[in-house]
Amino acid sequence: AQTVTQSQPEMSVQEAETVTLSCTYDTSESDYYLFWYKQPPSRQMILVIRQEAYKQQNATENRFSVNFQKAAKSFSLKISDSQLGDAAMYFCAYRSSGTYKYIFGTGTRLKVLA
Amino acid sequence: GAGVSQSPSNKVTEKGKDVELRCDPISGHTALYWYRQRLGQGLEFLIYFQGNSAPDKSGLPSDRFSAERTGESVSTLTIQRTQQEDSAVYLCASGSRYTEAFFGQGTRLTVV
């Protein structure tokens, strides 16, 4: 069975600085999707970034980028120029390309310090 | 609507009562998911529906929990004989094969 591990329950970053959130996963499949979701206090889950496993190029979305290491089964999220609005819970998620079921990590709470 | 809609936003119920939570997915999305999120915790998978396939119910915690979906539209999650440990936010999401899951704002259930 697939698993997703986020080993950092909480992280802090100074405003305008860069922070990296870690995520590792375990799977025997070769084709899958990986996601980072953000959940602010409003509790609305919002997609931050997605990565298809067959793509070697790391996904980027403005200040958000990932470091996808397929062999190591690692999928970290880098947030550059952190803003107060980035404060939230961040969840890493895995989905096999053959199914629709998402497996979520336990989350990392990010605090942004002014 | 443009997004996933859940109702009610908040529900307070007495222990032992039954509750129904509703989810309206994004039109055209074949997959629909229910998750439970206890305070300060991660997402706990409950059930998902995909098209006409049998739903994956592997996450339902007890037989007090059930869910239905009408075709590729509305879903209801029913909790019978609610207990205090059922208090949580219940999140619904919908998606398709080539998109990510889009989430609703959740229903906060409080059992008193």
PDB file of C-alpha atoms in Angstrom, chain A residues 33 35 37 39 41-47 50 89 91 95 97-107 109, chain B residues 9 30-31 33 35 37 41-43 45 48 50 56 58 89 91 96-101 103-106 108:
ATOM      1  CA  TYR A  33       0.648  12.155  -9.416  1.00  0.00           C
ATOM      2  CA  PHE A  35       0.293  17.257  -5.025  1.00  0.00           C
ATOM      3  CA  TYR A  37      -2.374  21.364  -0.904  1.00  0.00           C
ATOM      4  CA  GLN A  39      -5.285  24.643   4.098  1.00  0.00           C
ATOM      5  CA  PRO A  41      -7.603  28.720   8.842  1.00  0.00           C
ATOM      6  CA  SER A  42     -10.662  29.088   6.627  1.00  0.00           C
ATOM      7  CA  ARG A  43     -10.273  25.289   6.148  1.00  0.00           C
ATOM      8  CA  GLN A  44     -10.653  25.496   2.357  1.00  0.00           C
ATOM      9  CA  MET A  45      -8.158  23.098   0.797  1.00  0.00           C
ATOM     10  CA  ILE A  46      -6.422  24.759  -2.134  1.00  0.00           C
ATOM     11  CA  LEU A  47      -4.097  23.139  -4.633  1.00  0.00           C
ATOM     12  CA  ARG A  50       1.046  19.231  -8.847  1.00  0.00           C
ATOM     13  CA  MET A  89      -1.326  23.709   6.960  1.00  0.00           C
ATOM     14  CA  PHE A  91      -0.539  18.590   2.931  1.00  0.00           C
ATOM     15  CA  ARG A  95      -2.584   9.567  -6.368  1.00  0.00           C
ATOM     16  CA  SER A  97      -2.683   7.250 -12.239  1.00  0.00           C
ATOM     17  CA  GLY A  98      -4.815   4.117 -12.301  1.00  0.00           C
ATOM     18  CA  THR A  99      -7.118   5.041  -9.447  1.00  0.00           C
ATOM     19  CA  TYR A 100      -8.743   8.149  -8.148  1.00  0.00           C
ATOM     20  CA  LYS A 101      -7.880   7.616  -4.514  1.00  0.00           C
ATOM     21  CA  TYR A 102      -5.733  10.241  -2.813  1.00  0.00           C
ATOM     22  CA  ILE A 103      -3.423   9.455   0.048  1.00  0.00           C
ATOM     23  CA  PHE A 104      -2.537  12.421   2.233  1.00  0.00           C
ATOM     24  CA  GLY A 105       0.318  13.025   4.603  1.00  0.00           C
ATOM     25  CA  THR A 106      -0.322  14.243   8.125  1.00  0.00           C
ATOM     26  CA  GLY A 107       0.470  17.839   7.256  1.00  0.00           C
ATOM     27  CA  ARG A 109       1.863  23.678   9.878  1.00  0.00           C
TER      28      ARG A 109
ATOM     29  CA  SER B   9     -21.522  24.679   6.903  1.00  0.00           C
ATOM     30  CA  THR B  30     -16.684  11.651 -12.130  1.00  0.00           C
ATOM     31  CA  ALA B  31     -14.975  11.140  -8.780  1.00  0.00           C
ATOM     32  CA  TYR B  33     -14.521  11.893  -2.072  1.00  0.00           C
ATOM     33  CA  TYR B  35     -12.734  12.893   4.246  1.00  0.00           C
ATOM     34  CA  GLN B  37     -10.604  15.961   9.677  1.00  0.00           C
ATOM     35  CA  GLN B  41      -5.303  16.553  12.485  1.00  0.00           C
ATOM     36  CA  GLY B  42      -4.803  15.393   8.925  1.00  0.00           C
ATOM     37  CA  LEU B  43      -7.349  14.093   6.442  1.00  0.00           C
ATOM     38  CA  PHE B  45     -10.204   8.992   4.042  1.00  0.00           C
ATOM     39  CA  TYR B  48     -14.915   7.647  -2.696  1.00  0.00           C
ATOM     40  CA  GLN B  50     -15.936   6.885  -9.277  1.00  0.00           C
ATOM     41  CA  ASP B  56     -14.440   2.349  -2.170  1.00  0.00           C
ATOM     42  CA  SER B  58     -12.617   1.073   3.000  1.00  0.00           C
ATOM     43  CA  VAL B  89     -14.948  18.693   9.887  1.00  0.00           C
ATOM     44  CA  LEU B  91     -14.643  17.516   3.712  1.00  0.00           C
ATOM     45  CA  SER B  96     -11.600  13.581 -12.642  1.00  0.00           C
ATOM     46  CA  ARG B  97      -8.884  11.428 -14.100  1.00  0.00           C
ATOM     47  CA  TYR B  98      -6.763  14.305 -15.334  1.00  0.00           C
ATOM     48  CA  THR B  99      -7.452  16.948 -12.723  1.00  0.00           C
ATOM     49  CA  GLU B 100      -6.671  17.348  -9.101  1.00  0.00           C
ATOM     50  CA  ALA B 101      -9.299  17.016  -6.406  1.00  0.00           C
ATOM     51  CA  PHE B 103     -12.470  20.574  -2.155  1.00  0.00           C
ATOM     52  CA  GLY B 104     -15.522  22.122  -0.602  1.00  0.00           C
ATOM     53  CA  GLN B 105     -15.332  24.230   2.516  1.00  0.00           C
ATOM     54  CA  GLY B 106     -16.449  21.373   4.696  1.00  0.00           C
ATOM     55  CA  ARG B 108     -18.171  21.251  10.880  1.00  0.00           C
TER      56      ARG B 108
END
